[in-house]
Coordinates of C-alpha atoms and ligand atoms in Angstrom, one line a residue:
M8 CA -21.7 -27.0 3.7
E9 CA -19.1 -26.6 6.1
N10 CA -15.9 -24.8 4.9
K11 CA -12.8 -26.7 4.8
I12 CA -9.2 -25.6 4.6
T13 CA -6.2 -27.9 4.3
I14 CA -2.8 -26.7 4.9
N15 CA 0.4 -28.4 4.0
T16 CA 2.8 -26.9 6.3
D17 CA 6.0 -28.6 4.9
I18 CA 5.0 -27.5 1.3
V19 CA 6.7 -24.0 0.9
E20 CA 5.7 -22.3 -2.3
G21 CA 7.7 -19.1 -2.0
K22 CA 8.5 -16.1 0.1
I23 CA 5.9 -13.4 0.8
N24 CA 7.8 -10.1 0.3
K25 CA 7.5 -8.0 3.2
N26 CA 7.1 -4.9 1.0
I27 CA 3.6 -6.2 0.1
Y28 CA 2.8 -4.1 3.6
G29 CA 3.9 -0.9 2.0
H30 CA 2.5 2.5 2.5
F31 CA 2.1 5.6 0.1
A32 CA 1.9 9.1 1.4
E33 CA 1.4 11.9 -1.2
H34 CA 1.2 15.8 -0.7
L35 CA -2.6 15.5 -0.6
G36 CA -5.0 17.1 2.0
R37 CA -3.9 16.5 5.4
G38 CA -2.0 13.5 4.7
I39 CA 1.7 14.9 4.8
Y40 CA 0.8 18.3 6.5
E41 CA -0.9 17.8 9.8
G42 CA -1.0 14.1 9.5
L43 CA 2.7 13.3 9.5
W44 CA 4.4 16.7 9.5
V45 CA 3.5 19.6 11.9
G46 CA 7.0 21.2 12.1
E47 CA 9.5 21.7 14.9
D48 CA 7.5 24.8 16.3
S49 CA 4.1 23.2 16.8
S50 CA 2.4 22.7 20.0
I51 CA 1.7 19.3 18.8
P52 CA 4.6 17.0 20.4
N53 CA 6.9 16.1 17.7
T54 CA 10.6 14.9 16.7
N55 CA 12.2 17.3 14.4
G56 CA 8.8 18.0 13.0
I57 CA 7.2 14.6 12.7
R58 CA 4.4 14.4 15.2
N59 CA 5.2 11.9 17.8
D60 CA 1.8 10.1 18.4
V61 CA 1.5 9.0 14.6
L62 CA 5.3 8.1 14.4
E63 CA 4.9 5.8 17.5
A64 CA 1.8 4.1 16.1
L65 CA 3.4 3.8 12.6
K66 CA 6.3 2.2 14.1
K67 CA 4.4 -0.7 15.6
L68 CA 3.5 -1.7 11.9
D69 CA 7.0 -2.4 11.0
I70 CA 6.3 -0.4 7.8
P71 CA 8.9 -2.0 5.2
V72 CA 8.7 0.9 2.5
L73 CA 7.3 4.2 2.0
R74 CA 6.3 6.0 -1.4
W75 CA 6.4 9.5 -1.7
P76 CA 5.6 12.3 -3.1
G77 CA 2.7 11.2 -5.1
G78 CA 0.5 10.0 -6.9
C79 CA -0.5 12.8 -9.2
F80 CA 1.7 15.2 -7.2
A81 CA 4.9 13.5 -8.1
D82 CA 4.5 14.6 -11.8
E83 CA 3.9 18.3 -10.8
Y84 CA 6.8 18.2 -8.3
H85 CA 10.0 19.7 -8.5
W86 CA 12.3 18.5 -5.8
K87 CA 14.7 21.4 -5.7
D88 CA 11.8 23.5 -4.4
G89 CA 12.0 21.3 -1.2
V90 CA 15.5 21.6 -0.2
G91 CA 17.6 24.3 1.6
P92 CA 16.6 26.4 4.5
R93 CA 12.8 26.0 5.0
S94 CA 12.2 29.7 5.3
N95 CA 13.5 30.0 1.6
R96 CA 11.5 27.4 0.1
K97 CA 9.0 28.2 -2.8
R98 CA 5.3 28.7 -1.9
M99 CA 3.5 27.0 -4.6
V100 CA -0.1 25.9 -5.4
N101 CA -1.1 22.3 -5.2
T102 CA -3.0 22.5 -8.5
H103 CA -4.2 18.8 -8.3
W104 CA -5.4 18.4 -4.6
G105 CA -7.4 21.3 -3.6
G106 CA -5.6 24.2 -5.0
V107 CA -4.1 24.9 -1.6
V108 CA -0.4 26.4 -0.7
E109 CA 2.1 23.9 -0.7
N110 CA 5.1 25.4 1.3
N111 CA 7.6 22.6 0.5
H112 CA 8.5 22.4 4.1
F113 CA 8.4 18.8 3.8
G114 CA 11.0 17.7 1.2
T115 CA 13.7 15.2 0.5
H116 CA 15.5 15.6 3.7
E117 CA 12.4 15.6 5.9
F118 CA 11.1 12.4 3.9
M119 CA 14.5 10.6 4.3
M120 CA 14.4 11.5 7.9
L121 CA 10.8 10.0 8.4
C122 CA 11.8 6.8 6.8
D123 CA 14.8 6.5 8.8
M124 CA 12.5 7.0 12.1
L125 CA 10.2 4.3 10.7
G126 CA 12.9 1.8 9.6
A127 CA 11.3 1.9 6.2
E128 CA 12.9 1.8 2.6
P129 CA 12.3 5.1 0.8
Y130 CA 10.5 4.7 -2.6
I131 CA 10.7 7.8 -4.5
N132 CA 8.4 8.7 -7.3
G133 CA 10.0 11.0 -10.1
N134 CA 8.4 13.4 -12.3
V135 CA 8.0 12.6 -16.1
G136 CA 4.9 14.4 -16.8
S137 CA 6.2 18.0 -16.1
G138 CA 9.7 17.6 -15.2
T139 CA 13.1 17.1 -17.2
V140 CA 15.3 14.2 -17.8
Q141 CA 17.9 16.4 -16.1
E142 CA 16.0 17.2 -13.0
M143 CA 15.4 13.6 -12.4
S144 CA 19.0 12.8 -12.8
E145 CA 20.0 15.3 -10.6
W146 CA 17.5 14.5 -7.8
V147 CA 19.3 10.9 -7.9
E148 CA 22.7 12.5 -7.9
Y149 CA 21.8 14.7 -5.0
M150 CA 20.5 11.8 -2.8
T151 CA 23.2 9.0 -3.6
F152 CA 26.2 10.4 -5.1
D153 CA 29.2 10.4 -2.6
G154 CA 32.0 12.2 -4.7
E155 CA 32.5 15.7 -5.9
S156 CA 29.6 17.0 -7.8
P157 CA 27.3 20.2 -7.9
M158 CA 24.3 18.1 -6.5
A159 CA 26.4 16.0 -3.9
N160 CA 28.1 19.2 -2.7
W161 CA 24.5 21.1 -2.6
R162 CA 23.4 18.1 -0.3
R163 CA 26.3 18.6 1.9
E164 CA 25.5 22.3 2.1
N165 CA 22.0 21.5 3.2
G166 CA 23.4 19.4 5.9
K167 CA 23.6 15.9 4.8
K168 CA 27.3 14.8 4.5
D169 CA 26.8 11.3 3.5
P170 CA 24.6 10.1 0.7
W171 CA 21.3 8.2 1.4
K172 CA 20.6 4.6 0.4
L173 CA 17.9 4.8 -2.1
K174 CA 16.6 1.5 -3.7
Y175 CA 13.2 2.1 -5.2
F176 CA 12.7 4.8 -7.8
G177 CA 9.4 5.5 -9.7
V178 CA 9.9 6.9 -13.4
G179 CA 6.5 8.7 -13.5
N180 CA 3.1 8.1 -12.2
E181 CA -0.2 7.3 -14.0
N182 CA 1.4 8.6 -17.1
W183 CA -1.9 7.4 -18.9
G184 CA -3.7 10.1 -17.0
C185 CA -2.7 12.9 -14.5
G186 CA 0.9 12.0 -15.2
G187 CA 0.9 13.4 -19.0
N188 CA -2.3 11.7 -20.5
M189 CA 0.1 9.6 -22.9
R190 CA -0.3 6.6 -25.1
P191 CA 1.8 3.6 -23.9
E192 CA 3.9 3.7 -26.9
Y193 CA 5.1 7.4 -26.2
Y194 CA 5.4 6.6 -22.4
A195 CA 7.6 3.5 -23.1
D196 CA 9.9 5.9 -25.1
L197 CA 10.0 8.3 -22.4
Y198 CA 10.7 5.7 -19.8
R199 CA 13.5 4.2 -21.9
R200 CA 15.1 7.6 -22.1
Y201 CA 14.5 8.9 -18.4
Q202 CA 15.6 5.8 -16.5
T203 CA 18.8 6.0 -18.6
Y204 CA 19.9 8.8 -16.3
V205 CA 18.7 7.3 -13.2
R206 CA 22.2 6.2 -12.2
N207 CA 23.8 3.8 -10.0
Y208 CA 26.4 5.6 -8.0
A209 CA 28.9 3.4 -6.2
D210 CA 27.2 0.5 -4.6
N211 CA 23.6 2.1 -4.6
Q212 CA 21.8 -0.2 -6.9
I213 CA 18.3 1.3 -8.0
Y214 CA 15.2 -0.7 -8.7
R215 CA 13.6 0.9 -11.5
I216 CA 9.9 0.8 -11.6
A217 CA 8.1 1.9 -14.8
G218 CA 4.7 3.5 -14.5
G219 CA 1.9 0.8 -15.1
A220 CA -1.5 0.1 -16.2
N221 CA -4.7 1.5 -14.8
V222 CA -7.0 -1.4 -13.6
D223 CA -7.8 -3.7 -16.7
D224 CA -5.6 -1.6 -19.5
Y225 CA -3.9 -4.8 -20.4
H226 CA -2.7 -3.1 -23.7
W227 CA -0.7 -0.7 -21.5
T228 CA 1.0 -3.7 -19.9
E229 CA 1.5 -5.4 -23.3
V230 CA 3.1 -2.4 -24.8
L231 CA 5.3 -1.5 -21.7
M232 CA 6.7 -5.1 -21.5
R233 CA 7.3 -5.3 -25.1
E234 CA 9.2 -2.1 -25.6
A235 CA 10.9 -1.8 -22.1
H236 CA 11.0 -4.8 -20.2
H237 CA 14.8 -5.2 -20.3
L238 CA 15.2 -1.8 -18.7
M239 CA 12.9 -2.2 -15.8
D240 CA 12.8 -3.9 -12.3
G241 CA 9.1 -3.3 -11.6
L242 CA 6.0 -2.3 -13.4
S243 CA 3.3 -0.6 -11.2
L244 CA -0.6 -1.4 -11.3
H245 CA -3.2 0.8 -9.8
Y246 CA -6.6 -0.4 -8.7
Y247 CA -9.1 1.1 -6.2
V248 CA -12.3 -0.2 -5.0
H249 CA -15.2 2.2 -5.8
P250 CA -18.5 0.6 -4.7
G251 CA -20.4 2.9 -6.8
G252 CA -17.9 3.5 -9.7
F253 CA -15.4 6.4 -10.2
W254 CA -17.7 9.2 -10.4
N255 CA -20.2 8.3 -7.6
K256 CA -17.9 6.2 -5.3
G257 CA -20.2 5.7 -2.4
Q258 CA -20.3 6.5 1.1
A259 CA -17.5 5.3 3.3
V260 CA -19.9 4.8 6.5
N261 CA -23.4 5.3 5.7
F262 CA -23.6 2.8 3.0
K263 CA -26.5 0.4 2.1
E264 CA -26.4 -3.3 2.5
E265 CA -26.1 -4.2 -1.2
E266 CA -23.1 -1.7 -1.2
W267 CA -21.2 -4.1 1.1
D268 CA -21.8 -7.1 -1.4
I269 CA -20.8 -4.7 -4.3
T270 CA -17.4 -4.0 -2.5
M271 CA -16.7 -7.4 -1.6
Q272 CA -17.1 -8.4 -5.3
K273 CA -14.9 -5.4 -6.5
T274 CA -12.3 -6.2 -3.8
L275 CA -12.1 -9.8 -5.2
Y276 CA -11.4 -8.2 -8.7
M277 CA -7.8 -7.4 -7.7
D278 CA -7.2 -11.3 -8.0
E279 CA -8.3 -11.4 -11.6
L280 CA -6.5 -8.1 -12.3
I281 CA -3.2 -9.5 -11.0
T282 CA -3.6 -12.9 -13.1
K283 CA -4.4 -11.0 -16.2
H284 CA -1.7 -8.7 -16.1
S285 CA 0.9 -11.4 -14.9
T286 CA 0.1 -13.4 -17.8
I287 CA 1.0 -10.8 -20.1
M288 CA 4.2 -10.1 -18.0
D289 CA 5.0 -13.7 -18.2
K290 CA 5.2 -13.6 -22.0
Y291 CA 8.1 -11.2 -21.9
D292 CA 9.6 -12.3 -18.4
P293 CA 8.9 -16.0 -17.8
E294 CA 11.4 -16.2 -15.0
K295 CA 9.4 -13.4 -13.2
R296 CA 12.5 -11.2 -12.7
I297 CA 10.3 -8.1 -12.8
G298 CA 8.0 -7.4 -10.0
M299 CA 4.6 -6.3 -10.0
I300 CA 4.4 -3.1 -8.0
I301 CA 0.8 -2.5 -6.7
D302 CA 1.8 1.1 -5.6
E303 CA -1.8 2.4 -5.1
W304 CA -4.7 0.2 -3.7
G305 CA -7.5 0.5 -1.4
A306 CA -11.1 1.7 -1.0
W307 CA -11.9 5.1 -2.3
Y308 CA -15.1 6.7 -1.3
D309 CA -16.9 10.1 -1.4
V310 CA -15.2 12.5 1.0
E311 CA -16.7 12.8 4.4
P312 CA -19.5 15.4 4.3
G313 CA -18.4 19.0 5.0
T314 CA -14.7 18.4 4.0
N315 CA -12.6 19.6 1.2
P316 CA -13.4 17.6 -1.9
G317 CA -9.7 17.7 -3.0
F318 CA -8.5 16.3 0.4
L319 CA -9.9 12.9 -0.1
Y320 CA -10.4 12.4 3.6
Q321 CA -12.9 9.5 4.5
Q322 CA -13.8 7.6 7.5
N323 CA -12.6 3.6 7.7
T324 CA -15.1 0.8 8.8
I325 CA -14.8 -2.8 9.6
R326 CA -15.7 -3.3 5.9
D327 CA -12.5 -1.6 5.3
A328 CA -10.6 -4.1 7.4
V329 CA -12.2 -7.1 5.5
I330 CA -11.2 -5.4 2.3
A331 CA -7.7 -5.0 3.7
G332 CA -7.3 -8.6 4.9
V333 CA -8.6 -10.1 1.6
H334 CA -6.2 -7.7 -0.6
F335 CA -3.3 -9.2 1.5
N336 CA -4.4 -12.8 1.1
I337 CA -4.7 -12.2 -2.7
F338 CA -1.3 -10.6 -2.7
H339 CA 0.0 -13.8 -0.9
Q340 CA -1.4 -15.8 -3.3
H341 CA 0.6 -14.0 -6.1
H342 CA 4.0 -13.9 -4.2
D343 CA 5.9 -15.0 -7.2
R344 CA 4.9 -11.7 -9.2
V345 CA 3.8 -9.2 -6.7
Q346 CA 7.0 -7.8 -5.0
M347 CA 5.3 -4.6 -3.4
A348 CA 2.1 -2.9 -2.6
N349 CA 1.5 0.3 -1.1
I350 CA -1.9 1.3 0.6
A351 CA -3.5 4.6 -0.6
Q352 CA -2.7 6.4 1.7
M353 CA -1.0 6.3 5.1
V354 CA -2.7 9.2 7.1
N355 CA -5.9 11.2 6.5
V356 CA -6.3 10.3 2.9
I357 CA -8.5 7.4 1.3
Q358 CA -8.0 4.2 3.1
S359 CA -5.9 5.4 5.6
V360 CA -4.3 3.5 8.8
I361 CA -4.5 6.7 11.0
L362 CA -6.8 9.6 11.2
T363 CA -6.1 12.9 12.8
E364 CA -7.8 16.1 14.1
Q365 CA -5.5 18.6 15.1
D366 CA -3.5 16.9 18.2
K367 CA -5.9 14.0 18.3
M368 CA -5.3 10.7 16.5
I369 CA -7.1 7.4 16.1
L370 CA -6.2 4.2 14.6
T371 CA -8.6 2.8 11.9
P372 CA -9.8 -0.7 11.6
T373 CA -7.4 -1.0 8.5
Y374 CA -4.4 0.0 10.9
H375 CA -5.4 -3.2 12.9
V376 CA -5.4 -5.4 10.0
F377 CA -1.7 -4.3 9.0
E378 CA -0.7 -4.9 12.6
M379 CA -2.2 -8.4 12.8
Y380 CA -1.0 -9.4 9.7
K381 CA 2.6 -8.1 9.8
V382 CA 3.7 -11.9 10.8
H383 CA 3.4 -12.7 7.2
Q384 CA 6.2 -10.2 6.2
D385 CA 9.0 -12.2 4.6
A386 CA 7.4 -15.3 5.8
E387 CA 7.5 -18.6 3.8
K388 CA 4.2 -18.9 2.1
I389 CA 2.9 -22.6 2.8
A390 CA 0.4 -24.6 0.7
L391 CA -3.3 -23.7 1.5
N392 CA -6.3 -25.5 -0.2
I393 CA -9.7 -23.9 0.6
D394 CA -13.3 -25.2 -0.1
T395 CA -15.6 -22.4 0.7
N396 CA -19.4 -21.8 0.4
T397 CA -20.3 -19.0 -1.8
I398 CA -22.5 -16.0 -0.6
Q399 CA -25.1 -14.6 -3.1
K400 CA -26.8 -11.4 -2.2
N401 CA -28.1 -8.6 -4.0
G402 CA -26.9 -10.0 -7.3
Q403 CA -23.3 -10.6 -6.1
S404 CA -21.4 -13.7 -5.4
Y405 CA -18.3 -14.1 -3.6
P406 CA -16.6 -16.7 -1.2
H407 CA -17.7 -16.8 2.4
I408 CA -14.0 -17.2 3.5
S409 CA -10.5 -15.9 2.3
A410 CA -7.4 -17.5 3.8
S411 CA -3.8 -17.6 3.5
A412 CA -1.0 -19.2 5.4
S413 CA 2.7 -18.8 5.9
K414 CA 5.6 -20.0 8.2
K415 CA 8.4 -18.4 10.2
D416 CA 10.6 -20.0 12.4
D417 CA 8.4 -23.0 12.8
T418 CA 5.4 -21.0 13.9
V419 CA 2.5 -21.1 11.2
H420 CA 0.3 -18.1 10.8
I421 CA -3.3 -18.5 9.1
S422 CA -5.2 -15.2 8.2
L423 CA -8.7 -15.7 7.6
C424 CA -11.7 -13.2 6.6
N425 CA -15.3 -13.7 6.7
L426 CA -16.6 -11.6 4.0
D427 CA -20.2 -12.0 4.9
K428 CA -21.8 -9.1 6.9
E429 CA -24.5 -11.6 8.4
Q430 CA -23.5 -15.0 8.5
S431 CA -20.7 -16.7 10.6
A432 CA -19.0 -19.4 9.1
S433 CA -18.1 -22.8 10.4
L434 CA -14.7 -23.8 9.3
S435 CA -12.7 -26.8 9.6
V436 CA -8.7 -26.6 9.2
D437 CA -6.5 -29.7 8.9
L438 CA -2.8 -29.1 9.4
R439 CA -0.4 -31.4 8.0
G440 CA 3.4 -31.7 8.2
M441 CA 3.5 -30.5 12.0
E442 CA 2.4 -31.5 15.3
V443 CA -0.1 -28.8 16.5
N444 CA 0.6 -27.7 20.2
K445 CA 0.0 -24.3 20.9
V446 CA -2.8 -22.2 19.2
N447 CA -3.4 -18.4 19.7
G448 CA -5.6 -16.4 17.9
R449 CA -6.6 -12.6 17.5
I450 CA -9.7 -11.4 15.9
L451 CA -11.1 -8.1 14.5
T452 CA -14.8 -7.8 14.4
A453 CA -17.9 -5.5 15.0
N454 CA -21.6 -5.8 15.5
E455 CA -22.4 -3.4 12.7
M456 CA -21.4 -3.5 9.1
N457 CA -20.2 0.4 9.3
A458 CA -18.6 0.1 12.8
I459 CA -16.0 2.7 13.2
N460 CA -13.4 4.3 15.4
T461 CA -14.0 7.9 16.4
F462 CA -12.2 10.5 18.4
E463 CA -14.6 9.9 21.2
N464 CA -14.6 6.3 21.1
P465 CA -11.3 5.2 19.5
E466 CA -11.2 1.7 20.5
N467 CA -14.6 0.7 19.2
V468 CA -13.2 -1.6 16.4
S469 CA -10.0 -3.1 18.0
P470 CA -8.4 -6.5 18.1
T471 CA -9.2 -9.1 20.9
E472 CA -8.3 -12.5 21.8
F473 CA -10.2 -15.1 19.5
T474 CA -11.3 -18.3 21.4
E475 CA -13.9 -19.6 19.0
Y476 CA -11.8 -22.7 18.0
K477 CA -11.5 -26.3 19.3
Q478 CA -8.3 -28.3 18.7
V479 CA -8.5 -32.0 18.1
G480 CA -5.0 -33.1 17.4
N481 CA -4.0 -31.4 14.0
H482 CA -7.5 -30.4 13.3
L483 CA -9.1 -27.1 14.3
N484 CA -12.9 -26.5 14.4
I485 CA -13.6 -22.8 14.0
E486 CA -16.5 -20.5 14.2
L487 CA -15.7 -17.3 12.3
P488 CA -18.1 -14.4 13.1
S489 CA -19.6 -12.6 10.2
K490 CA -17.4 -9.6 9.0
S491 CA -14.2 -10.5 10.9
I492 CA -10.6 -11.1 10.2
V493 CA -8.7 -13.7 12.4
V494 CA -5.1 -14.6 12.7
L495 CA -4.0 -17.6 14.3
S496 CA -0.6 -18.4 15.3
I497 CA 0.2 -22.1 15.6
K498 CA 3.3 -23.6 17.2
P499 CA 4.7 -27.2 17.2
Ligands
LIG27 O1 -4.2 8.4 -4.3 C1 -4.9 9.4 -4.9 C2 -4.6 9.4 -6.5 O2 -5.2 8.3 -7.0 C3 -3.2 9.5 -6.7 O3 -2.5 10.8 -6.9 C4 -3.1 9.1 -8.3 O4 -1.8 8.4 -8.6 C5 -4.2 8.3 -8.3 O5 -5.2 8.6 -9.5

């Protein structure tokens, strides 16, 4: 059967929040240190300590928002250790991630500077698990208060006269696990208490994000919404794709054919999770005021052989690119509830967009998907109906094609993923409500299901022009290669 898509370009369903294209950078492995921060005295070319090659590559993604400092690290982080002259900063142990020394050289000022360089909104995650209410409250005061106060004065002494603008603040992370092993009833009460002292100074309005559920813990969402919905702006959700399960995740590159199929199936599970958690949120928030904040997502495999198991360093294949494309299409579909998503993580950790090795850097296949899809940021989601074949392999079943469409300034963008690793897909697209005049396309694909970019061959998987389509009036006949991601740009 031929796959069919109908797009009604004049039926606007809502806006795709650009924050869906957000990132996450934790003090973990070589994510911050080496990946982003090399220090001003490094031989690696840098601007105020941030490496130039990574910075320039990240700028091209138009990153809307960046979450920091964790993750599990957030609930062990004491922000006061990371301000003031760097030579005086406390050296501590990063107990959660590899037991290495954390010298606190990358702290609040450095993070805010990075966000500024990237043009990204900062999203700071506070410490509930091992921090006090006072500590959290003072961090917000330090960053955002303009008047006379101990924290604002200290910020000025540390070289920042004016307060920063800070919108997104997370009150704890994974408090059901590394953030304190709490029950939802207990965390809900702590959330209510801690968030009270996350103050809005002057016109700085904070969007408060409560720590949400792990995967399918619907009870957590139910309790948090029941007890605290009136005090939150966002509720998080974490879900990682582990082809082999949490304890034996599977390999990033040398995986078997059936692992591809399992991975696709597990990627699509995100749709079910969002739907079910949303249904619970709808009960307490039918107007959908509260955003679902998927502030950790991605494919998480076993670490690369020979690397520190606590550093979570993994390679990235064309499979990861398909995973990213499918996730974005799902997030678009749930544009009314999903207001932010942050891939885990930005550089050198889990499903990264960039990998580094000393002074060398490569862009991963996932990077290219972020770059190709950025046209959807803050665009109008338009109605798309898809009739696709089902792939059935190795006991798994999933759609051959995933798709999404949006409109910005009269240009329509269609993103298409072929989830199958072997078969191309014939696809017919009908565009209604516009005259199709100019069509352009880009494709990311590879011959092998585990194709990667390496430091020796950095361009192995990179986007090229897509020409496998025929236009007849408002109709497109497309041949979508196996394991591919295509973004079409259609102008009237
Ligand atoms: O992203 C790695 C870890 O995964 C984060 O620190 C934690 O929040 C999650 O379990």
